[in-house]
Tab-separated table of C-alpha atoms and ligand atoms in Angstrom:
chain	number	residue	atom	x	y	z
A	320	UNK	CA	136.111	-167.546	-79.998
A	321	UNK	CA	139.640	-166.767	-78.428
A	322	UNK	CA	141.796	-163.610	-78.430
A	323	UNK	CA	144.634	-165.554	-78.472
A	324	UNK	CA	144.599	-167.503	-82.262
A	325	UNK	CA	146.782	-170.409	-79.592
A	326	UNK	CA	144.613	-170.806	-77.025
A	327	UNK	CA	141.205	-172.149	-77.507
A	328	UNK	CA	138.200	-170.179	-75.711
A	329	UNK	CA	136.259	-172.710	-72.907
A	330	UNK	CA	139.395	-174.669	-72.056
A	331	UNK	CA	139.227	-173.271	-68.828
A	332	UNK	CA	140.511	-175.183	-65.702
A	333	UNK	CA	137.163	-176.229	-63.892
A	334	UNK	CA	133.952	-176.008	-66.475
A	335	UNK	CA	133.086	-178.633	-68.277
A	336	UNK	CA	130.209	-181.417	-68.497
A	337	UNK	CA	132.250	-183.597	-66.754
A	338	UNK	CA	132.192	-181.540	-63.490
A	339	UNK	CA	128.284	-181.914	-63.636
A	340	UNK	CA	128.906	-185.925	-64.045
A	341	UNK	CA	126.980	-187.309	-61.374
A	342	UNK	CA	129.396	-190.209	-61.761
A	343	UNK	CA	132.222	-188.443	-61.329
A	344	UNK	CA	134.770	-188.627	-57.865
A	345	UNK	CA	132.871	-187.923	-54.949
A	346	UNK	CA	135.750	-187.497	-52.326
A	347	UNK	CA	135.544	-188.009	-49.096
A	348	UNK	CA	132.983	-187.613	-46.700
A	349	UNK	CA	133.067	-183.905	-45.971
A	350	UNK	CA	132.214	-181.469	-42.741
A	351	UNK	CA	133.853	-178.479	-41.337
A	352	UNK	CA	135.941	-178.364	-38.824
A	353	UNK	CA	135.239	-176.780	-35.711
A	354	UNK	CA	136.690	-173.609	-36.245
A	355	UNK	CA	135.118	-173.003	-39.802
A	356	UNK	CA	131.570	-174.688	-38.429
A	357	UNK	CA	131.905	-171.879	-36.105
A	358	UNK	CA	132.412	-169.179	-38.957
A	359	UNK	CA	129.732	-170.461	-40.832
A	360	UNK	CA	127.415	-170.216	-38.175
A	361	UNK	CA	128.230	-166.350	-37.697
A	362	UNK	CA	128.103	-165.845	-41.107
A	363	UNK	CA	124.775	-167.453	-41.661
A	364	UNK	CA	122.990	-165.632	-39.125
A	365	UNK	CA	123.981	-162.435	-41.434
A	366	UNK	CA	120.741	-163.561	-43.330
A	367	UNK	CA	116.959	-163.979	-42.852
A	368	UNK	CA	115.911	-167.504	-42.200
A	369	UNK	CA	113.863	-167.333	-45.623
A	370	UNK	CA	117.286	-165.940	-47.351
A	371	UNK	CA	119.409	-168.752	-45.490
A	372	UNK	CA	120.418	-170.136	-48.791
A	373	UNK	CA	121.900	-166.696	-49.776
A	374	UNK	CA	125.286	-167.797	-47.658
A	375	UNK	CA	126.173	-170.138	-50.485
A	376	UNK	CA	128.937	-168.398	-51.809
A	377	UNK	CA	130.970	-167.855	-48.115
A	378	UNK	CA	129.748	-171.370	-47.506
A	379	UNK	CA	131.669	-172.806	-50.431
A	380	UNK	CA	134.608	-170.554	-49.922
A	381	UNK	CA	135.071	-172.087	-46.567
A	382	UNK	CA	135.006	-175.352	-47.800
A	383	UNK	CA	138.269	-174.022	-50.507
A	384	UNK	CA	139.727	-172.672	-47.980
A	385	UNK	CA	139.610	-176.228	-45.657
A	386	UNK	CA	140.025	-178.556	-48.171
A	387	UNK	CA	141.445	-176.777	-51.364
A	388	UNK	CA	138.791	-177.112	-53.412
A	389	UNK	CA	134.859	-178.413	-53.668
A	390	UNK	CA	134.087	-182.093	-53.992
A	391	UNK	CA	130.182	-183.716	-54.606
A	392	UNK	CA	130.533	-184.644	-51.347
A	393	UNK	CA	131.459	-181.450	-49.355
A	394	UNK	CA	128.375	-179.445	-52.251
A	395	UNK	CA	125.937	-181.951	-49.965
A	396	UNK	CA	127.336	-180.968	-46.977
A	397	UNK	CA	126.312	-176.868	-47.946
A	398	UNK	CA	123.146	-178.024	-49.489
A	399	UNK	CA	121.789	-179.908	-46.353
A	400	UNK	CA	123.384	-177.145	-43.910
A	401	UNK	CA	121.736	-174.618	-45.845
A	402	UNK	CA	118.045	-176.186	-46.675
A	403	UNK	CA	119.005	-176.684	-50.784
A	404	UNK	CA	119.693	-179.232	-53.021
A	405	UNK	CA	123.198	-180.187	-54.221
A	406	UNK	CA	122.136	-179.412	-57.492
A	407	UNK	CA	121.553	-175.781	-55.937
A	408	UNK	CA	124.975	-175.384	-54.731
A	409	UNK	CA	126.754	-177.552	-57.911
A	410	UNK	CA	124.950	-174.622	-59.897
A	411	UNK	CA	126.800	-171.863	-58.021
A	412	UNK	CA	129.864	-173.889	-57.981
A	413	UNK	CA	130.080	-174.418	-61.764
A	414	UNK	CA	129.284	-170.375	-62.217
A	415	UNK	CA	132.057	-169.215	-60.319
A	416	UNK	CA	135.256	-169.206	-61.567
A	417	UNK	CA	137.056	-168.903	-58.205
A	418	UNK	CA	135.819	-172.293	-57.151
A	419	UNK	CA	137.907	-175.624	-58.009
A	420	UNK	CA	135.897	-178.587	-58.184
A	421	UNK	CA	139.630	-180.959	-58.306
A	422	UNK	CA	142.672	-180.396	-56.395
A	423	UNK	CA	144.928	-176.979	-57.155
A	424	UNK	CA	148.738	-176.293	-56.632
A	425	UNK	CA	149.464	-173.829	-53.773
A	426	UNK	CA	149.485	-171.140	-55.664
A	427	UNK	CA	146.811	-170.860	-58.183
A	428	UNK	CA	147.691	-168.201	-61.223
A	429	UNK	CA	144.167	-166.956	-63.068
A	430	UNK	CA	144.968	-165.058	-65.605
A	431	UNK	CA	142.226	-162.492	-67.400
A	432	UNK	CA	141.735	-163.346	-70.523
A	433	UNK	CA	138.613	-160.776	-71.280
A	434	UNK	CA	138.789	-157.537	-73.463
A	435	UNK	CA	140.864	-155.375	-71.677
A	436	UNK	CA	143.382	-157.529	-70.478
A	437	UNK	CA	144.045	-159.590	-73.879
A	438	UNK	CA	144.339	-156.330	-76.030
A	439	UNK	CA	147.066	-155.307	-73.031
A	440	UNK	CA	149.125	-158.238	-73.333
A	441	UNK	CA	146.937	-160.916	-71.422
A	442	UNK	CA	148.278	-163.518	-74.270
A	443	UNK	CA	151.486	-162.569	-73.853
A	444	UNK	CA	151.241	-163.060	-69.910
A	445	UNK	CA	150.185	-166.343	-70.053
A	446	UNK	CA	152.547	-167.934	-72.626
A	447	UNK	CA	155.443	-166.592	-70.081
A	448	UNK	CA	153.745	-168.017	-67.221
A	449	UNK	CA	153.131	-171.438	-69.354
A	450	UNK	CA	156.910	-171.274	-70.039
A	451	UNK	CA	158.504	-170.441	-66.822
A	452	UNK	CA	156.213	-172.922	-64.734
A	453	UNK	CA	156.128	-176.326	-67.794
A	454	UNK	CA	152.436	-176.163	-67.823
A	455	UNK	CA	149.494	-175.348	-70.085
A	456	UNK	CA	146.814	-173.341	-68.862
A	457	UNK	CA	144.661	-175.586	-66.740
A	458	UNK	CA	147.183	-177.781	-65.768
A	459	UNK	CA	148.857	-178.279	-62.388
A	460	UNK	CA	152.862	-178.724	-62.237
A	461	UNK	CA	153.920	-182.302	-61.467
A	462	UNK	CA	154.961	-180.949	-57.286
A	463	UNK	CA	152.020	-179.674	-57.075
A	464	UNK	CA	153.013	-176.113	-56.382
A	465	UNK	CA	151.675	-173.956	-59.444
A	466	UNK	CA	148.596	-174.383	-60.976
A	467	UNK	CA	147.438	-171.998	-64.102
A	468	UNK	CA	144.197	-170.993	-65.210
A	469	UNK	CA	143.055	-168.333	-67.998
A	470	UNK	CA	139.570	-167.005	-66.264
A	471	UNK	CA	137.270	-163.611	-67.569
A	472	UNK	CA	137.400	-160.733	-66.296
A	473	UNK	CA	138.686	-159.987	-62.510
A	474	UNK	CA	137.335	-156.380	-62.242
A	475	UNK	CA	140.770	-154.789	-62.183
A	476	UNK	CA	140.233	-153.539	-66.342
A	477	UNK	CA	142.004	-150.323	-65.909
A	478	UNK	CA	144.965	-152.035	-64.523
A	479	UNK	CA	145.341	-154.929	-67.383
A	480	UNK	CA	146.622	-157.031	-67.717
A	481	UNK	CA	145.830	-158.834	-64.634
A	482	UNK	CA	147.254	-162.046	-62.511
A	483	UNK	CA	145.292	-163.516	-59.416
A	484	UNK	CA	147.298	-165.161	-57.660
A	485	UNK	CA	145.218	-166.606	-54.825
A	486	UNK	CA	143.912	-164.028	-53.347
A	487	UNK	CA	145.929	-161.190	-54.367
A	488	UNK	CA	146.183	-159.413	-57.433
A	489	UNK	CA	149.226	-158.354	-59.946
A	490	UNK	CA	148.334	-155.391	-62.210
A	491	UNK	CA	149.869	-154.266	-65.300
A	492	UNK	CA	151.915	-157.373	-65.769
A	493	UNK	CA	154.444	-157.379	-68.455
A	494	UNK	CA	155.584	-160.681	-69.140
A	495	UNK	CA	158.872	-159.946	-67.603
A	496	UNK	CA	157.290	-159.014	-64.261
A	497	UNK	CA	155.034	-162.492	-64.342
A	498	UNK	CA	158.164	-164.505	-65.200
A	499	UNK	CA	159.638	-162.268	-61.752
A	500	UNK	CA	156.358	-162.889	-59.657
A	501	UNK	CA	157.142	-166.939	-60.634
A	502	UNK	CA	160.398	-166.244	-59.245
A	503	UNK	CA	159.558	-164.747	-56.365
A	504	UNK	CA	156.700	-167.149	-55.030
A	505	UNK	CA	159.484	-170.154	-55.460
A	506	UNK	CA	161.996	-167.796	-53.597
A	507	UNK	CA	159.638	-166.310	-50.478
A	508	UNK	CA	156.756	-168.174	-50.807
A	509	UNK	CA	153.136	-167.197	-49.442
A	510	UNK	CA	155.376	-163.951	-48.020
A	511	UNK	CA	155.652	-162.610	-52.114
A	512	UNK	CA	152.169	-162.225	-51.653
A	513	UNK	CA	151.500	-160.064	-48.998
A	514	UNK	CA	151.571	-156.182	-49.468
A	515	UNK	CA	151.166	-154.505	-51.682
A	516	UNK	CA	151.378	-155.522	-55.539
A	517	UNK	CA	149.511	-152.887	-57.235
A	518	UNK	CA	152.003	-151.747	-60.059
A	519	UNK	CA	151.893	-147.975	-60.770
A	520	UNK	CA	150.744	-147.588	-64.066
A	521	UNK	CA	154.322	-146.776	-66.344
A	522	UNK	CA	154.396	-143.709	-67.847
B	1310	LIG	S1	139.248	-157.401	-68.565
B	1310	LIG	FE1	140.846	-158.159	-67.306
B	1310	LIG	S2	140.306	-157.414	-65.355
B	1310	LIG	FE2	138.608	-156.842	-66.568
């Protein structure tokens, strides 16, 4: 089912069969770099040797965070670093909705789509968004900048609606202030998203 009668429930941007094709596009050979071998191996000693596959999640989100997002190829990488089987870490991969398993824009809008946020407007959100930026959700714009994505719930329910964008959230979004947080990221960049963007609740 959908809360939106437009938008069609499981059309999400990174779940589907076809991510668990083992045919599909392994990319490249994968390893960390230096720097982010080096963070894994502080974060992994967080963990007893028996619970060394419980590091799966910051594993993978160092992998996002080098490459953009999680190929086969980089899943065997984690697996084999962490004593599991790719199927193991493909598992957590296709869970998560945080993880990409192709390549994103820059900025990567998730929009809730749960209870809270759609009876606040959630719809509403995302057909501004899908206006302003040319795309449906779970597309990518042709430069490669914006990428949108409906997604469930990002914990934030008192606050809905609610935009991720990367890492940062954007609470009680209108669809005038999403079509002005489109506007801003094109005008300042990474620097619209840093401070503060909790929106006090309007009276
Ligand atoms: S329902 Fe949208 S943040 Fe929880």
């Amino acid at each position: 089912m959908s809360f939106h009668p437009k938008m069609t429930y499981g059309a999400a941007f990174h779940k589907s069969a076809r991510d668990l094709d083992p045919d599909r596009d392994q990319g490249p050979p994968f390893e960390y770099t230096a720097e982010n071998r080096a963070r894994f191996d502080r974060i992994v000693q967080r963990y007893p040797d028996a619970q060394r596959r419980s590091a799966v999640l910051p594993a993978l989100y160092l992998v996002q965070y080098q490459q953009g997002h999680i190929t086969a190829s980089a899943m065997r990488y984690v697996a084999g670093l962490l004593g599991i089987t790719p199927a193991d870490v493909e598992d957590v991969v296709s869970f998560y909705s945080m993880f990409y398993t192709k390549p994103v824009g820059r900025f990567v809008l998730q929009v809730c789509r749960t209870l809270s946020c759609a009876l606040n407007g959630a719809e509403r959100v995302t057909e501004e968004l899908s206006a302003k930026l040319g795309i449906k959700p779970g597309e990518t714009d042709p430069s490669g900048t914006f990428t949108l994505i409906e997604v469930e719930c990002l914990g934030a329910c008192d606050r809905a609606p609610v935009v991720m964008v990367n890492d940062a959230w954007h609470e009680c979004l209108t669809p005038g202030d999403a079509a002005k947080l489109v506007d801003d990221l094109k005008a300042r960049g990474e620097a619209a998203l840093s401070g503060c963007h909790h929106v006090v609740e309007k009276k």
